[in-house]
CSV table of C-alpha atoms and ligand atoms in Angstrom, one decimal:
chain,number,residue,atom,x,y,z
A,81,MET,CA,-9.2,3.7,3.4
A,82,GLU,CA,-5.4,3.1,2.9
A,83,ARG,CA,-4.7,0.4,0.4
A,84,GLY,CA,-3.5,-2.9,2.2
A,85,LEU,CA,-0.1,-4.9,1.6
A,86,LEU,CA,0.7,-7.9,-0.5
A,87,ILE,CA,3.6,-9.8,0.7
A,88,VAL,CA,4.4,-13.1,-1.1
A,89,PHE,CA,6.3,-16.1,0.0
A,90,GLU,CA,8.2,-17.8,-2.5
A,91,GLY,CA,10.8,-20.6,-3.1
A,92,ILE,CA,11.3,-24.2,-4.3
A,93,ASP,CA,9.4,-27.1,-2.6
A,94,GLY,CA,10.6,-27.8,0.7
A,95,CYS,CA,12.1,-24.4,1.4
A,96,GLY,CA,9.9,-23.8,4.6
A,97,LYS,CA,7.8,-20.7,3.4
A,98,SER,CA,4.5,-22.0,4.7
A,99,THR,CA,5.9,-22.2,8.1
A,100,GLN,CA,7.1,-18.8,7.9
A,101,LEU,CA,3.9,-17.5,6.7
A,102,ARG,CA,1.9,-18.9,9.6
A,103,MET,CA,4.6,-17.6,12.1
A,104,LEU,CA,4.4,-14.0,10.5
A,105,ALA,CA,0.7,-14.1,10.5
A,106,GLU,CA,0.4,-15.0,14.2
A,107,ARG,CA,2.9,-12.2,15.0
A,108,LEU,CA,0.9,-9.5,13.0
A,109,ARG,CA,-2.2,-10.7,14.5
A,110,ALA,CA,-1.0,-10.2,17.9
A,111,ARG,CA,0.0,-6.7,17.0
A,112,GLY,CA,-3.7,-6.1,15.9
A,113,ALA,CA,-3.2,-6.1,12.3
A,114,ASN,CA,-6.1,-7.5,10.0
A,115,VAL,CA,-4.0,-10.3,8.2
A,116,VAL,CA,-5.2,-12.7,5.4
A,117,GLU,CA,-3.5,-15.7,4.6
A,118,THR,CA,-4.1,-17.3,1.3
A,119,LYS,CA,-2.2,-19.4,-1.4
A,120,GLU,CA,-1.9,-20.4,-4.9
A,121,PRO,CA,-2.8,-22.8,-6.3
A,122,THR,CA,-6.0,-21.6,-4.7
A,123,ASN,CA,-8.8,-24.0,-3.3
A,124,GLY,CA,-11.1,-22.9,-5.9
A,125,PRO,CA,-12.1,-25.0,-9.0
A,126,VAL,CA,-9.1,-24.3,-11.1
A,127,GLY,CA,-6.5,-24.5,-8.1
A,128,LYS,CA,-8.0,-28.0,-7.1
A,129,ARG,CA,-8.0,-29.2,-10.8
A,130,ILE,CA,-4.0,-28.2,-11.0
A,131,ARG,CA,-3.6,-30.2,-7.5
A,132,ALA,CA,-5.2,-33.1,-8.6
A,133,MET,CA,-2.8,-33.2,-11.7
A,134,ALA,CA,0.2,-32.5,-9.7
A,135,GLN,CA,-0.5,-35.4,-7.3
A,136,SER,CA,-1.9,-37.8,-10.0
A,137,GLY,CA,1.6,-37.8,-11.5
A,138,ASN,CA,0.3,-37.3,-15.0
A,139,ALA,CA,1.4,-34.1,-16.3
A,140,VAL,CA,-0.7,-32.0,-18.8
A,141,ALA,CA,1.0,-30.2,-21.7
A,142,PRO,CA,3.1,-27.2,-20.6
A,143,GLU,CA,0.8,-24.9,-22.2
A,144,GLU,CA,-2.3,-26.2,-20.6
A,145,GLU,CA,-0.4,-26.0,-17.1
A,146,LEU,CA,0.6,-22.4,-17.7
A,147,ALA,CA,-2.9,-21.4,-18.7
A,148,TRP,CA,-4.4,-23.2,-15.6
A,149,PHE,CA,-2.1,-21.3,-13.2
A,150,ILE,CA,-3.0,-17.9,-14.9
A,151,GLU,CA,-6.6,-18.7,-14.7
A,152,ASP,CA,-6.5,-19.7,-11.1
A,153,ARG,CA,-4.8,-16.7,-10.5
A,154,ARG,CA,-6.9,-14.4,-12.4
A,155,GLU,CA,-9.8,-15.5,-10.1
A,156,HIS,CA,-7.9,-15.2,-7.0
A,157,VAL,CA,-6.9,-11.4,-7.8
A,158,ARG,CA,-10.4,-10.7,-8.7
A,159,ASP,CA,-12.3,-12.3,-5.8
A,160,LYS,CA,-9.8,-12.0,-3.1
A,161,LEU,CA,-6.5,-10.0,-3.3
A,162,GLU,CA,-8.2,-7.0,-5.0
A,163,PRO,CA,-11.0,-6.7,-2.4
A,164,GLU,CA,-8.6,-7.2,0.3
A,165,LEU,CA,-6.1,-4.8,-0.7
A,166,ALA,CA,-9.1,-2.3,-1.2
A,167,LYS,CA,-10.0,-3.1,2.6
A,168,GLY,CA,-6.6,-2.4,4.1
A,169,SER,CA,-5.7,-6.1,4.8
A,170,ILE,CA,-2.1,-7.3,5.0
A,171,ILE,CA,-2.2,-10.4,2.7
A,172,LEU,CA,0.4,-13.1,3.1
A,173,CYS,CA,0.4,-15.0,0.0
A,174,ASP,CA,1.8,-18.4,-0.3
A,175,ARG,CA,3.2,-18.4,-3.8
A,176,TYR,CA,2.2,-15.9,-6.5
A,177,TRP,CA,3.5,-15.2,-10.0
A,178,LEU,CA,7.1,-15.4,-9.3
A,179,SER,CA,6.2,-19.2,-8.9
A,180,THR,CA,4.9,-19.2,-12.6
A,181,VAL,CA,8.2,-17.6,-13.7
A,182,ALA,CA,10.2,-20.0,-11.9
A,183,TYR,CA,8.3,-23.1,-12.6
A,184,GLN,CA,6.7,-22.6,-15.9
A,185,GLY,CA,10.0,-21.2,-16.9
A,186,ALA,CA,11.7,-24.6,-16.0
A,187,ARG,CA,9.2,-26.2,-18.4
A,188,GLY,CA,10.7,-24.2,-21.1
A,189,PHE,CA,8.7,-20.8,-21.4
A,190,ALA,CA,10.6,-17.7,-21.6
A,191,THR,CA,10.8,-16.2,-17.8
A,192,ASP,CA,11.1,-12.6,-19.0
A,193,GLU,CA,7.9,-12.6,-20.8
A,194,ILE,CA,6.2,-14.3,-18.0
A,195,MET,CA,7.3,-11.6,-15.8
A,196,ARG,CA,6.6,-8.9,-18.2
A,197,ASN,CA,2.8,-10.2,-18.7
A,198,SER,CA,2.3,-10.6,-14.9
A,199,GLU,CA,3.6,-7.3,-14.1
A,200,ALA,CA,0.9,-5.8,-16.5
A,201,GLU,CA,-1.9,-7.9,-15.4
A,202,PHE,CA,-1.6,-8.5,-11.8
A,203,PRO,CA,-0.9,-6.3,-8.6
A,204,ILE,CA,2.8,-6.1,-8.1
A,205,PRO,CA,3.8,-7.4,-4.3
A,206,ASP,CA,4.9,-4.8,-2.0
A,207,LEU,CA,7.4,-7.4,-0.8
A,208,ALA,CA,8.6,-11.0,-2.2
A,209,LEU,CA,10.6,-13.2,0.1
A,210,ILE,CA,12.3,-16.0,-1.6
A,211,PHE,CA,13.3,-18.5,0.6
A,212,GLU,CA,16.8,-20.1,-0.4
A,213,ILE,CA,17.9,-23.4,-0.2
A,214,THR,CA,19.3,-25.7,-2.8
A,215,ALA,CA,17.0,-28.1,-4.7
A,216,ASP,CA,18.8,-31.2,-2.9
A,217,GLU,CA,18.1,-29.7,0.5
A,218,GLY,CA,14.5,-28.9,-0.6
A,219,LEU,CA,13.7,-32.5,-1.8
A,220,ALA,CA,15.6,-34.0,1.4
A,221,ARG,CA,12.8,-31.9,3.5
A,222,VAL,CA,9.8,-33.0,1.3
A,223,ASN,CA,10.9,-36.6,1.7
A,224,ALA,CA,11.4,-36.1,5.6
A,225,ARG,CA,7.8,-34.7,5.9
A,226,GLY,CA,6.5,-37.9,4.4
A,227,GLY,CA,7.6,-38.2,0.8
A,228,ARG,CA,6.6,-36.7,-2.5
A,229,SER,CA,3.0,-35.8,-2.9
A,230,GLU,CA,3.2,-33.9,-6.2
A,231,PRO,CA,5.4,-36.0,-8.3
A,232,VAL,CA,4.7,-33.8,-11.4
A,233,PHE,CA,6.9,-30.9,-9.7
A,234,GLU,CA,9.0,-32.6,-7.2
A,235,GLU,CA,11.7,-33.9,-9.4
A,236,ILE,CA,15.5,-33.0,-8.9
A,237,GLU,CA,16.3,-31.9,-12.4
A,238,PHE,CA,13.2,-29.8,-12.8
A,239,GLN,CA,13.8,-28.3,-9.1
A,240,LYS,CA,17.3,-27.4,-10.0
A,241,LYS,CA,16.0,-25.4,-12.9
A,242,VAL,CA,13.4,-23.9,-10.6
A,243,GLU,CA,16.1,-22.9,-8.0
A,244,LYS,CA,18.1,-21.3,-10.9
A,245,ASN,CA,15.1,-19.3,-12.0
A,246,PHE,CA,14.2,-18.2,-8.7
A,247,ALA,CA,17.9,-17.1,-8.1
A,248,ALA,CA,17.8,-15.0,-11.2
A,249,LEU,CA,14.9,-12.8,-10.3
A,250,GLU,CA,15.8,-9.2,-9.9
A,251,ARG,CA,13.3,-6.4,-8.9
A,252,GLY,CA,13.4,-3.7,-6.1
A,253,TRP,CA,10.7,-5.7,-4.1
A,254,ILE,CA,12.2,-8.9,-4.1
A,255,VAL,CA,14.4,-10.0,-1.1
A,256,ARG,CA,16.2,-13.2,-0.4
A,257,VAL,CA,16.0,-15.1,2.9
A,258,ASN,CA,18.5,-17.6,4.0
A,259,ALA,CA,16.2,-20.6,4.8
A,260,ARG,CA,18.7,-22.8,6.4
A,261,PRO,CA,18.9,-21.6,9.9
A,262,ALA,CA,16.5,-22.7,12.7
A,263,VAL,CA,12.8,-21.6,11.9
A,264,GLU,CA,13.2,-18.8,14.7
A,265,VAL,CA,16.2,-17.2,13.3
A,266,ILE,CA,14.6,-17.1,9.9
A,267,HIS,CA,11.4,-15.6,11.4
A,268,ASP,CA,13.4,-12.7,12.9
A,269,ASP,CA,14.9,-12.0,9.5
A,270,VAL,CA,11.4,-12.0,8.0
A,271,VAL,CA,10.2,-9.7,10.7
A,272,ASP,CA,13.0,-7.3,10.1
A,273,ARG,CA,12.1,-7.4,6.3
A,274,VAL,CA,8.5,-6.6,6.9
A,275,ARG,CA,9.5,-3.9,9.5
A,276,ALA,CA,11.3,-2.2,6.8
A,277,LEU,CA,8.0,-1.9,4.8
A,278,GLY,CA,6.8,0.5,7.7
A,279,VAL,CA,4.4,-2.2,9.3
A,280,LEU,CA,4.2,-2.1,13.0
A,281,ILE,CA,5.6,-5.3,14.6
A,282,ASP,CA,7.3,-5.8,17.9
B,201,TYD,P1,1.6,-26.1,-3.4
B,201,TYD,O1,0.5,-26.9,-3.2
B,201,TYD,O2,1.9,-24.7,-3.0
B,201,TYD,O3,3.0,-26.9,-3.0
B,201,TYD,P2,4.0,-26.5,-1.8
B,201,TYD,O4,3.0,-26.5,-0.4
B,201,TYD,O5,4.7,-27.8,-1.9
B,201,TYD,O6,4.7,-25.3,-2.2
B,201,TYD,O7,2.2,-26.0,-4.9
B,201,TYD,C1,2.0,-26.8,-5.7
B,201,TYD,C2,3.1,-26.8,-7.0
B,201,TYD,O8,2.5,-25.8,-7.9
B,201,TYD,C3,4.4,-26.6,-6.4
B,201,TYD,O9,5.4,-27.7,-6.7
B,201,TYD,C4,4.7,-25.1,-7.3
B,201,TYD,C5,3.9,-25.2,-8.6
B,201,TYD,N1,3.4,-24.0,-8.9
B,201,TYD,C6,3.7,-23.6,-10.3
B,201,TYD,O10,4.3,-24.5,-11.0
B,201,TYD,N2,3.3,-22.5,-10.7
B,201,TYD,C7,2.6,-21.5,-10.2
B,201,TYD,O11,2.5,-20.5,-10.7
B,201,TYD,C8,2.2,-21.9,-8.7
B,201,TYD,C9,1.6,-20.8,-8.0
B,201,TYD,C10,2.7,-23.1,-8.3
């Protein structure tokens, strides 16, 4: 059976990636594709621990935070991403290791090292869409949708560093999407990028 596709959705908090993921999933399913929607941090035990920490406002040591994201990803790759890729599914993943490069890089870890280690250990995406807005715009959107829920990550100086780290990423499989226009306009852009992978889509 043909191997599936891994498409990841990335960007700072409030960039609108989750909305775009849902819209693309719907569009692909209408075309009969076997689509799997998933996310990191996951809903597994380690992912839940990360969310509880982020929502509590009590950050753990950066080393521990980094280790948790990697542990969560290891389980996600083993239990879901690899089996679904083997089945030929199109996986749409809300955050993956470019988030570790950008966020834990903003905590002070070397971004090139996280990138190298991730590329060596985990499946490389067929496509990574980075939804671009500024940190100020992102936080304004987070506030508009009901305020900060994860104070450990949603802080302006931190988000600015994350934005800078995302902006510096360069790989053939990474594309940037302007996340400022209306959702339908962004969606059309996303569809064009996915079509370029050879996926049938109307
Ligand atoms: P998430 O619950 O997906 O938040 P959102 O829906 O706002 O994107 O992710 C929680 C936070 O975890 C988010 O601020 C980004 C951060 N994060 C990292 O710091 N490193 C990582 O490797 C991942 C996957 C997420």
